[in-house]
Amino acid sequence: MKAMVYRGPYKIRVEDKPMPKIEHPNDAIIKVTTAAICGSDLHLYHGLMPDTRIGHTFGHEFIGVVEEVGPSVQNLKRGDRVMVPFNIYCGSCYFCARGLYSNCHNVNPNATAVGGIYGYSHTTGGYDGGQAEFVRVPFADVGPTIIPDWMDSEDAVLLTDALATGYFGAQLGSIAEGDTVIVFGAGPVGLYAAKSSWLMGAGRVIVIDHLEYRLEKARTFAHAETFNFAEYDDIIVEMKRTTDFLGADVVIDAVGAEADGNFIQQVTGTKLKLQGGSPIALNWAIDSARKGGTVSVVGAYGPIFSAVKFGDALNKGLTLRMNQTPVKRQWPRLFEHIQNGYLKPNDIVTHRIPLEDIAEGYHMFSAKLDNCIKTLIIANPS
Amino acid sequence: MAASGPSTPYVANKPKDIPTAEALRARIPGWGVDLDRKDRPSYPREIYDPEGTGAHWDYPDEQPDSEGRERSIEHGQLTPVFGTSVPLHGVSGSIRRYAYRYSEGRAAHWLLLLLGDRVEAWGAHASSFVTLRPDNPITETGVLSEGRRHGIASRLGKKRVDVNHQWIDPIVVAGPWVAASAGAVLAVRAITRRGRR
Ligand SMILES: NC(=O)c1ccc[n+]([C@@H]2O[C@H](COP(=O)([O-])OP(=O)(O)OC[C@H]3O[C@@H](n4cnc5c(N)ncnc54)[C@H](O)[C@@H]3O)[C@@H](O)[C@H]2O)c1
Ligand SMILES: [Zn+2]
Ligand SMILES: [Zn+2]
């Protein structure tokens, strides 16, 4: 089968790989129809995530058709069209039993701090991902869900991570009616977080980025006020000014480890890998929140230390909340919101490309060319 | 400003300019449908419901062929299920296996893993040249999309701040090659010089 494989920082190619096999009785093999490239994939692509091995296949956002099931699988059969949350989880450990699906303890031998994620290095368990024609899906009775007939298949792919994560990020903010919410990052996650903030009753939603075409999307898709941080000498002062020097009730970091805005932090954090990622956006979030406010972090960081301004967070009495998204917990409500027309996830899809062209797809997304926001990969045209 | 006197947050009032719920509902489809904080999918954070996950086991079957599988020493046992994407092998495998002797709390763990990553990448590039499919920096970096996807127009005249460090990327990619070739040239020169003596 054909699969994207990692060849070293900034280098990937499509190779012929052996078909994935049933390795555990509750495994399924899924024939991938559509996959997506996520901002998180860029951290792997840039060589930031420790234990990313040559030959590893990325991809944690995918949908497809069940090709084969293991002997203990009860809920799926060959031919079912399924959407697969990006979390690999057992459903029965201490954490899964409490709904912390992204923190499963039974799927990732390589690290205890993070659960299992498809195609996300050995640090998240060493599972090949879905930017391929076929993929092994462990715990087929737990994660995958049959795609409802009414659902657009592009919306289904976006539900496997980006939409669920943006929505989760807004929830981590514990938004109350009338709150002012600042979202750093106008990528897919930030756009969905901004949009979701309104559903939770925000009174003002402000989105910050330096890519004008994405800010345009934040205005039209997410009804947000926008600020291009490159236009201001100090974006924090601007945020104070626009909130009457109070600061925002809730700030969401939807940027993560590759934040721009400070050359030194960018170079030490992402080029030289001396930090677990550049903490610029997180520090801006801490600075622009009001005292007693909440900072929600869904932007991803590496496992090494980053230079985070913890003293200010303490002195301001901030609540910091964060996690990898427990995707499937969000689904029933998000399905309703889509059916009611409150959310139209695939409005942010800008590119649809065949698996063969994935190397160019990564470069385009990484370098933010051609007004790219979200790229879908067509693995097996259905 | 001084004329209007002190305002929030120097006084107790909430900020003045927040639109009313009616105005927001009229402007934004779905505004406030998740207003109740206690009725959001991730509230409360922990809900004890082992029956609700689809798992029909208390502890999963254990995946076979687990001998030699590396694991974090912060784990009390090998997890019953694990990935088999790229098993440890070669020099990078030894470095990584060594890294797994340190807990996740130690910088040594992560820095050794990153070293293993770089060593494996260099080795894979070098050995690809004796295979039928040598690494091709043009196709594998996807740089041809610069032409096809308007690389210049996407950057020119924009207030993008990432342009100030994107020039480093080709160095990150090509740097090790340049260094390795320079090293090889120096080594060959040293050897030939010694040979002449
Ligand atoms: N917690 C989770 O479960 C989870 C899931 C998915 C993605 N993520 C993370 O969310 C983040 C965003 O993902 P994405 O797919 O939207 O990625 P993306 O790369 O498309 O978006 C990131 C955006 O941040 C902008 N940006 C850079 N520096 C900034 C700064 N200092 N201030 C404001 N904006 C800045 C970039 O221009 C870009 O538009 C990534 O770190 C990703 O790893 C986390
Ligand atoms: Zn993702
Ligand atoms: Zn679990």
XYZ file of C-alpha atoms and ligand atoms in Angstrom:
625
model
C 0.000 0.000 0.000
C 1.033 3.610 -0.427
C 1.830 5.697 2.630
C 3.469 8.978 3.484
C 6.741 8.386 5.330
C 9.072 10.687 7.259
C 12.628 10.982 5.882
C 14.059 13.523 8.346
C 13.263 17.146 9.234
C 11.371 18.895 6.402
C 11.468 15.757 4.250
C 8.727 13.241 3.521
C 7.827 11.000 0.610
C 5.259 8.444 -0.469
C 6.476 4.855 -0.283
C 5.116 1.385 -0.775
C 4.740 -0.154 2.659
C 3.453 -3.560 3.739
C -0.276 -3.634 4.495
C -0.999 -3.063 8.191
C -1.996 -6.245 10.031
C -4.380 -7.096 12.851
C -1.939 -7.182 15.775
C -4.453 -7.356 18.611
C -7.916 -8.998 18.786
C -9.692 -5.639 19.007
C -7.847 -4.066 16.062
C -9.435 -3.053 12.792
C -7.795 -2.199 9.499
C -9.324 0.885 7.906
C -9.070 1.782 4.241
C -8.554 5.541 4.419
C -10.708 7.641 2.111
C -9.851 11.142 3.348
C -7.179 12.352 5.751
C -6.022 15.815 6.753
C -2.803 17.603 7.655
C -2.922 19.192 11.124
C -0.853 21.972 12.678
C 0.408 19.271 15.031
C 1.893 17.392 12.076
C 4.130 20.381 11.466
C 5.847 19.822 14.812
C 6.808 16.324 13.625
C 7.662 17.528 10.142
C 10.063 20.103 11.567
C 11.766 17.460 13.718
C 10.579 18.962 17.021
C 9.009 15.874 18.534
C 11.525 13.514 20.165
C 11.559 9.921 18.877
C 10.153 10.608 15.425
C 11.641 7.732 13.440
C 12.552 7.507 9.775
C 9.869 5.541 7.941
C 7.094 6.571 10.352
C 3.762 7.431 8.724
C 2.008 10.562 10.059
C -1.684 11.369 10.104
C -4.137 11.471 13.006
C -7.134 12.975 11.222
C -8.788 10.448 8.920
C -11.983 8.673 7.941
C -12.404 5.515 5.925
C -14.038 2.159 5.360
C -13.538 -0.894 7.559
C -11.438 -3.398 5.626
C -10.922 -6.062 8.264
C -11.694 -6.573 11.963
C -9.982 -8.579 14.695
C -11.741 -11.543 16.399
C -13.008 -9.588 19.436
C -14.503 -6.635 17.540
C -18.272 -6.403 18.094
C -19.359 -2.946 16.972
C -17.860 -2.705 13.485
C -17.893 -4.853 10.389
C -16.228 -4.821 7.003
C -17.667 -2.079 4.801
C -18.703 0.312 7.595
C -17.817 3.966 6.943
C -16.104 5.253 10.053
C -14.603 8.396 11.535
C -11.719 7.804 13.926
C -10.839 10.169 16.804
C -7.160 11.102 16.835
C -6.815 9.538 20.312
C -5.943 5.859 20.608
C -7.489 4.700 23.887
C -8.512 1.503 25.610
C -11.785 2.556 27.231
C -11.073 0.704 30.466
C -8.019 2.103 32.277
C -8.186 4.470 35.260
C -8.219 7.501 32.982
C -10.531 6.231 30.223
C -13.030 5.104 32.861
C -13.213 8.757 33.956
C -13.629 10.212 30.486
C -10.006 11.312 30.075
C -9.693 9.527 26.738
C -6.705 11.530 25.579
C -4.822 10.446 28.702
C -5.192 6.659 28.331
C -2.574 4.640 30.204
C -2.835 1.386 28.246
C -1.708 2.380 24.767
C 1.562 4.276 25.013
C 4.514 2.391 26.478
C 6.939 5.130 25.444
C 5.652 7.860 27.735
C 3.296 8.156 30.682
C 2.680 11.875 30.233
C 0.840 11.518 26.938
C -1.713 9.025 25.649
C -1.784 7.331 22.256
C -2.073 9.293 19.008
C -2.053 7.943 15.459
C 1.030 8.806 13.429
C 2.535 11.026 16.059
C 6.019 9.617 16.747
C 7.002 6.939 19.224
C 6.596 9.409 22.055
C 2.840 8.899 21.628
C 3.089 5.131 21.211
C 4.665 4.434 17.822
C 1.510 3.882 15.795
C 1.521 4.543 12.063
C -0.978 7.170 10.999
C -3.679 7.652 8.407
C -1.886 9.622 5.682
C -1.823 6.295 3.881
C -4.121 3.977 1.980
C -4.652 1.753 5.023
C -4.138 2.107 8.764
C -4.276 -0.106 11.843
C -6.903 1.135 14.311
C -6.528 -0.351 17.814
C -9.575 -0.675 20.099
C -12.000 -0.653 17.219
C -14.937 -1.003 19.643
C -13.930 2.143 21.527
C -12.768 4.972 19.259
C -14.254 4.711 15.753
C -17.851 5.720 15.083
C -19.995 5.024 12.040
C -20.408 8.228 10.032
C -24.085 9.273 10.150
C -25.756 9.280 6.736
C -26.561 12.974 6.890
C -22.975 14.003 7.588
C -20.712 15.477 4.919
C -17.579 13.343 4.803
C -15.325 16.417 4.919
C -17.063 17.513 8.104
C -16.453 14.016 9.471
C -12.677 14.331 8.935
C -12.648 17.733 10.603
C -14.487 16.291 13.612
C -11.666 13.791 14.237
C -9.489 16.587 15.611
C -9.541 20.243 14.547
C -13.211 21.029 15.219
C -13.341 18.940 18.389
C -10.169 20.664 19.594
C -11.348 24.201 18.918
C -14.618 23.442 20.701
C -12.769 21.805 23.580
C -10.438 24.807 23.813
C -13.404 27.125 24.264
C -14.769 24.845 26.988
C -11.444 24.894 28.829
C -11.930 28.647 29.054
C -15.108 28.154 31.158
C -16.624 31.043 29.205
C -19.487 32.854 30.946
C -22.102 35.073 29.306
C -20.624 38.325 28.091
C -16.981 37.316 28.532
C -14.282 38.801 26.364
C -12.324 35.991 24.699
C -8.987 36.391 22.935
C -7.853 33.583 20.656
C -4.194 33.474 19.642
C -3.809 31.714 16.283
C -6.183 31.757 13.307
C -5.396 28.267 12.092
C -8.141 25.644 11.958
C -8.052 25.148 15.733
C -8.157 28.861 16.517
C -10.939 29.532 13.999
C -13.076 26.772 15.498
C -12.280 27.930 19.034
C -13.384 31.457 18.157
C -16.588 30.223 16.583
C -17.302 27.925 19.539
C -16.752 30.753 22.040
C -19.921 32.401 20.752
C -21.924 29.218 21.310
C -20.849 29.414 24.954
C -22.034 32.981 25.268
C -18.956 35.141 24.706
C -19.653 38.860 24.449
C -16.556 39.682 22.414
C -14.259 37.385 20.461
C -10.887 38.692 19.304
C -8.552 36.657 17.071
C -4.841 37.383 16.677
C -2.462 36.158 13.973
C -0.004 37.665 11.501
C -1.451 36.048 8.390
C -3.952 38.488 6.952
C -5.813 35.874 4.886
C -6.483 33.829 8.006
C -7.653 36.893 9.931
C -10.049 37.526 7.062
C -11.432 34.026 7.666
C -11.717 34.795 11.383
C -13.898 37.784 10.532
C -16.162 35.993 8.056
C -16.296 32.440 9.407
C -15.981 33.180 13.133
C -17.538 36.692 13.334
C -14.462 37.803 15.266
C -12.671 41.115 15.700
C -9.112 40.667 14.479
C -5.680 42.083 15.171
C -2.567 41.453 13.092
C 0.204 41.350 15.683
C 2.779 42.311 13.054
C 1.126 45.718 12.816
C 1.683 46.544 16.463
C 4.843 47.296 18.290
C 3.469 45.451 21.318
C 0.341 43.369 20.893
C -0.109 43.044 24.651
C -0.512 46.773 25.124
C -2.986 46.754 22.262
C -4.995 43.996 23.956
C -5.001 45.978 27.192
C -6.134 49.059 25.334
C -8.986 47.280 23.577
C -10.241 45.799 26.853
C -10.150 49.167 28.680
C -6.938 48.029 30.403
C -8.777 45.175 32.125
C -7.451 42.273 30.027
C -9.564 39.440 28.650
C -11.647 37.117 30.819
C -10.532 34.137 28.754
C -7.528 33.670 26.479
C -7.054 30.626 24.271
C -3.624 29.597 22.966
C -4.308 27.917 19.630
C -0.752 28.402 18.357
C 1.527 26.070 20.288
C 5.178 25.248 19.932
C 5.979 27.082 16.704
C 4.792 30.513 17.705
C 6.224 33.490 15.891
C 6.660 37.024 17.092
C 10.030 36.888 18.804
C 13.012 35.910 16.695
C 15.114 34.583 19.587
C 12.329 32.447 21.049
C 11.441 31.157 17.574
C 15.012 30.191 16.776
C 15.829 28.641 20.172
C 12.432 26.981 20.453
C 11.862 25.606 16.983
C 15.006 25.831 14.857
C 17.588 24.825 17.461
C 15.164 22.746 19.567
C 16.625 24.104 22.800
C 13.124 24.427 24.257
C 10.043 22.220 24.036
C 8.753 24.828 21.635
C 8.593 28.588 21.412
C 6.460 29.925 24.305
C 5.624 33.282 22.706
C 1.906 32.777 22.248
C 1.485 31.215 25.679
C 3.309 34.133 27.293
C 1.169 36.582 25.345
C -1.890 34.694 26.572
C -0.717 34.988 30.179
C -0.030 38.699 29.724
C -3.297 39.569 28.024
C -5.624 37.738 30.418
C -7.221 39.750 33.179
C -6.322 38.979 36.777
C -8.364 36.007 37.921
C -8.985 35.052 34.287
C -8.559 31.733 32.527
C -5.949 30.689 29.983
C -6.902 27.692 27.878
C -4.020 25.985 26.127
C -4.739 23.686 23.208
C -1.663 24.650 21.214
C 0.743 21.726 21.525
C 4.170 21.845 23.152
C 7.007 19.326 23.231
C 8.023 17.415 26.339
C 11.108 19.541 27.105
C 10.881 22.738 29.183
C 9.817 26.009 27.590
C 10.503 29.465 28.997
C 6.981 30.172 30.248
C 6.298 33.264 32.385
C 4.961 31.381 35.332
C 5.469 34.173 37.834
C 2.976 36.420 36.092
C 0.493 33.569 35.863
C 0.764 33.099 39.600
C 0.656 36.769 40.497
C -2.409 37.294 38.350
C -4.211 34.361 39.924
C -4.848 32.813 36.542
C -6.487 29.464 35.985
C -4.501 27.529 33.385
C -6.366 24.674 31.740
C -5.109 22.408 28.992
C -5.120 18.930 27.498
C -5.050 16.965 24.335
C -8.672 16.797 23.297
C -10.770 13.814 24.386
C -12.360 13.894 20.941
C -15.242 11.471 21.256
C -16.678 13.267 24.285
C -17.329 16.269 22.054
C -19.063 14.404 19.246
C -22.736 14.067 20.271
C -23.032 17.804 20.932
C -21.031 18.791 17.848
C -23.179 16.531 15.688
C -26.221 18.488 16.955
C -24.583 21.838 16.272
C -23.755 20.776 12.725
C -27.271 19.478 12.112
C -28.732 22.716 13.481
C -26.548 24.702 11.119
C -24.562 26.456 13.871
C -21.293 24.998 12.612
C -20.187 24.302 9.043
C -16.748 22.776 9.557
C -15.606 22.443 5.955
C -15.924 26.175 5.311
C -12.248 26.401 6.245
C -10.957 23.721 3.848
C -8.790 25.401 1.222
C -7.007 22.500 -0.509
C -7.793 18.920 -1.472
C -4.804 16.991 -2.829
C -3.985 13.383 -3.728
C -1.735 11.368 -1.407
C 1.027 11.373 -4.078
C 1.378 15.160 -3.709
C 1.629 15.155 0.070
C 5.237 16.447 0.237
C 4.155 19.607 -1.540
C 1.080 19.733 0.672
C 3.265 19.794 3.773
C 5.520 22.495 2.402
C 2.548 24.624 1.388
C 0.955 24.311 4.831
C 4.222 24.780 6.695
C 5.239 27.859 4.694
C 1.607 29.082 4.613
C 1.476 29.452 0.821
C -1.549 29.933 -1.433
C -3.799 31.130 1.429
C -3.741 27.622 2.834
C -5.806 26.990 5.964
C -6.775 23.314 5.940
C -5.591 20.679 3.483
C -7.366 17.386 2.950
C -5.586 14.361 1.526
C -7.550 12.115 -0.775
C -6.061 8.673 -0.087
C -8.518 6.357 -1.816
C -10.964 8.249 -4.010
C -14.385 6.756 -3.183
C -9.789 60.412 28.933
C -9.152 62.308 32.140
C -12.342 64.299 31.546
C -14.570 61.219 31.862
C -12.901 60.151 35.111
C -11.597 56.741 36.101
C -13.227 53.740 34.463
C -13.035 49.937 34.723
C -10.898 48.316 36.070
C -10.068 51.266 38.333
C -13.702 51.134 39.449
C -15.863 48.071 40.056
C -18.139 48.187 36.988
C -17.920 45.630 34.223
C -16.677 46.912 30.836
C -19.365 48.925 29.112
C -19.178 47.931 25.457
C -20.366 44.322 25.570
C -23.412 43.861 23.317
C -26.626 42.456 24.783
C -27.585 38.804 24.463
C -30.380 39.747 22.037
C -27.991 41.632 19.771
C -25.503 38.776 19.799
C -28.158 36.148 19.146
C -29.383 38.129 16.165
C -25.902 38.474 14.699
C -24.358 35.066 15.395
C -26.086 31.767 14.549
C -26.196 29.576 17.629
C -25.014 32.253 20.054
C -25.427 30.996 23.607
C -26.707 27.476 22.846
C -23.998 26.154 25.194
C -24.435 28.918 27.730
C -24.934 26.573 30.673
C -21.430 25.776 31.854
C -22.617 22.619 33.578
C -24.129 21.337 30.355
C -21.017 21.229 28.202
C -19.529 17.934 26.965
C -16.315 18.272 28.963
C -18.015 19.228 32.220
C -17.166 17.969 34.720
C -13.690 17.027 33.639
C -13.936 13.559 35.153
C -17.062 11.444 34.864
C -16.780 7.868 36.092
C -18.426 5.791 33.367
C -16.432 2.706 32.377
C -19.521 1.178 30.749
C -19.932 4.119 28.397
C -16.753 3.704 26.372
C -17.536 0.604 24.324
C -14.856 -1.431 26.081
C -16.064 -4.957 26.883
C -13.102 -5.890 29.074
C -11.772 -4.806 32.445
C -8.253 -5.087 31.148
C -7.537 -5.498 27.436
C -6.035 -8.613 25.869
C -2.280 -8.231 25.647
C -0.795 -7.689 22.218
C 1.678 -10.485 21.385
C 5.320 -10.073 20.304
C 6.168 -7.587 23.006
C 9.692 -8.824 23.801
C 12.238 -6.059 23.658
C 9.645 -3.306 23.293
C 11.136 -0.173 24.853
C 9.112 1.597 27.504
C 9.222 4.556 29.833
C 10.583 3.595 33.237
C 7.713 5.600 34.690
C 5.419 2.769 33.551
C 4.874 -0.075 36.015
C 4.538 -2.548 33.146
C 4.486 -2.653 29.370
C 1.135 -1.386 28.122
C -1.148 -4.141 26.760
C -1.249 -2.432 23.366
C 1.576 -0.611 21.620
C 2.631 0.688 18.234
C 4.930 -1.232 15.923
C 5.638 1.471 13.361
C 9.443 1.455 13.410
C 11.087 -0.913 15.942
C 14.453 0.167 17.350
C 17.362 -0.715 15.092
C 20.994 0.159 14.417
C 23.028 2.904 16.047
C 20.043 5.209 16.551
C 18.263 2.279 18.166
C 21.048 1.913 20.729
C 20.969 5.641 21.500
C 17.225 5.575 21.925
C 17.276 2.445 24.050
C 19.805 4.202 26.262
C 17.495 7.248 26.434
C 14.735 5.031 27.812
C 16.901 4.369 30.885
C 16.068 7.909 32.008
C 12.618 8.946 33.181
C 10.497 11.448 31.286
C 11.419 13.934 33.988
C 15.055 14.034 32.892
C 16.288 16.279 30.105
C 18.742 13.498 29.216
C 15.832 11.313 28.122
C 14.526 13.791 25.595
C 17.870 15.120 24.406
C 19.143 11.589 23.759
C 15.960 10.827 21.836
C 16.506 13.931 19.710
C 20.113 12.845 19.150
C 18.834 9.417 18.085
C 16.474 11.155 15.655
C 19.282 13.134 14.030
C 21.653 10.168 13.877
C 18.972 8.011 12.269
C 18.115 10.734 9.750
C 21.746 11.204 8.685
C 22.240 7.450 8.427
C 19.049 6.995 6.430
C 20.013 9.732 3.980
C 23.499 8.340 3.502
C 22.349 4.750 3.068
C 19.541 5.770 0.691
C 22.221 6.416 -1.929
C 23.015 2.735 -2.179
C 19.323 1.879 -2.691
C 17.169 2.104 -5.783
C 15.465 5.109 -4.255
C 17.981 7.700 -3.021
C 16.639 10.669 -1.095
C 15.613 13.463 -3.397
C 15.735 16.802 -1.577
C 13.676 18.502 -4.285
C 10.673 16.214 -4.193
C 10.885 15.318 -0.498
C 10.954 18.886 0.762
C 8.061 19.765 -1.539
C 9.799 23.009 -2.488
C 8.348 22.830 -5.980
C 5.126 24.012 -4.381
C 6.879 27.386 -4.080
C 6.276 27.723 -7.824
C 2.946 25.965 -8.045
C 1.472 27.589 -4.928
C 2.583 31.195 -5.416
C 5.512 31.224 -3.017
C 6.484 34.788 -3.853
C 2.991 36.264 -3.936
C 2.209 34.517 -0.652
C 5.000 36.436 1.061
C 5.597 39.653 -0.854
C 4.053 42.791 0.600
C 2.502 40.826 3.465
C 3.175 41.642 7.079
C 4.230 38.078 7.770
C 6.739 37.751 10.584
C 7.728 34.166 9.791
C 9.608 35.351 6.708
C 12.386 36.570 9.018
C 13.338 33.018 9.936
C 12.154 30.917 6.990
C 15.567 31.470 5.379
C 16.983 29.236 8.108
C 14.938 26.244 6.936
C 17.094 25.373 3.914
C 20.120 25.523 6.205
C 18.473 23.148 8.666
C 17.746 20.810 5.769
C 20.978 21.142 3.796
C 23.353 22.075 6.635
C 24.249 18.538 7.696
C 24.951 17.669 4.055
C 27.222 20.622 3.565
C 28.996 19.826 6.823
C 29.324 16.145 5.939
C 30.675 16.897 2.450
C 33.111 19.454 3.839
C 34.198 16.919 6.437
C 34.694 14.289 3.762
C 36.763 16.664 1.626
C 38.974 17.552 4.591
C 39.375 13.880 5.504
C 40.338 12.922 1.973
C 42.830 15.791 1.840
C 44.314 14.773 5.159
C 44.663 11.182 4.017
C 46.182 12.054 0.658
C 48.568 14.507 2.341
C 49.647 11.853 4.809
C 50.019 9.408 1.913
C 52.358 11.809 0.115
C 54.671 12.146 3.098
N -4.688 19.897 22.174
C -4.984 19.172 21.103
O -5.611 18.132 21.212
C -4.600 19.653 19.753
C -5.244 19.146 18.630
C -4.961 19.689 17.376
C -4.019 20.678 17.252
N -3.375 21.114 18.370
C -2.384 22.196 18.289
O -3.059 23.416 18.027
C -2.148 24.307 17.377
C -2.814 24.927 16.173
O -3.138 23.938 15.206
P -3.604 24.379 13.742
O -3.924 23.152 12.982
O -4.619 25.442 13.837
O -2.193 24.960 13.199
P -1.775 26.141 12.198
O -0.310 26.054 12.039
O -2.609 26.121 10.969
O -2.155 27.481 13.006
C -1.306 28.168 13.864
C -1.531 29.661 13.624
O -0.875 30.421 14.636
C -0.345 31.583 14.035
N 0.658 32.161 14.919
C 2.000 31.918 14.972
N 2.549 32.614 15.978
C 1.553 33.316 16.567
C 1.496 34.219 17.670
N 2.589 34.504 18.384
N 0.298 34.758 17.986
C -0.817 34.458 17.286
N -0.827 33.598 16.236
C 0.345 33.040 15.889
C 0.150 31.089 12.703
O 0.334 32.146 11.795
C -0.968 30.136 12.296
O -1.979 30.800 11.575
C -0.909 23.481 17.061
O 0.070 23.695 18.063
C -1.399 22.073 17.164
O -0.380 21.180 17.506
C -3.654 20.628 19.606
Zn -4.147 17.352 15.149
Zn -7.366 3.818 28.625
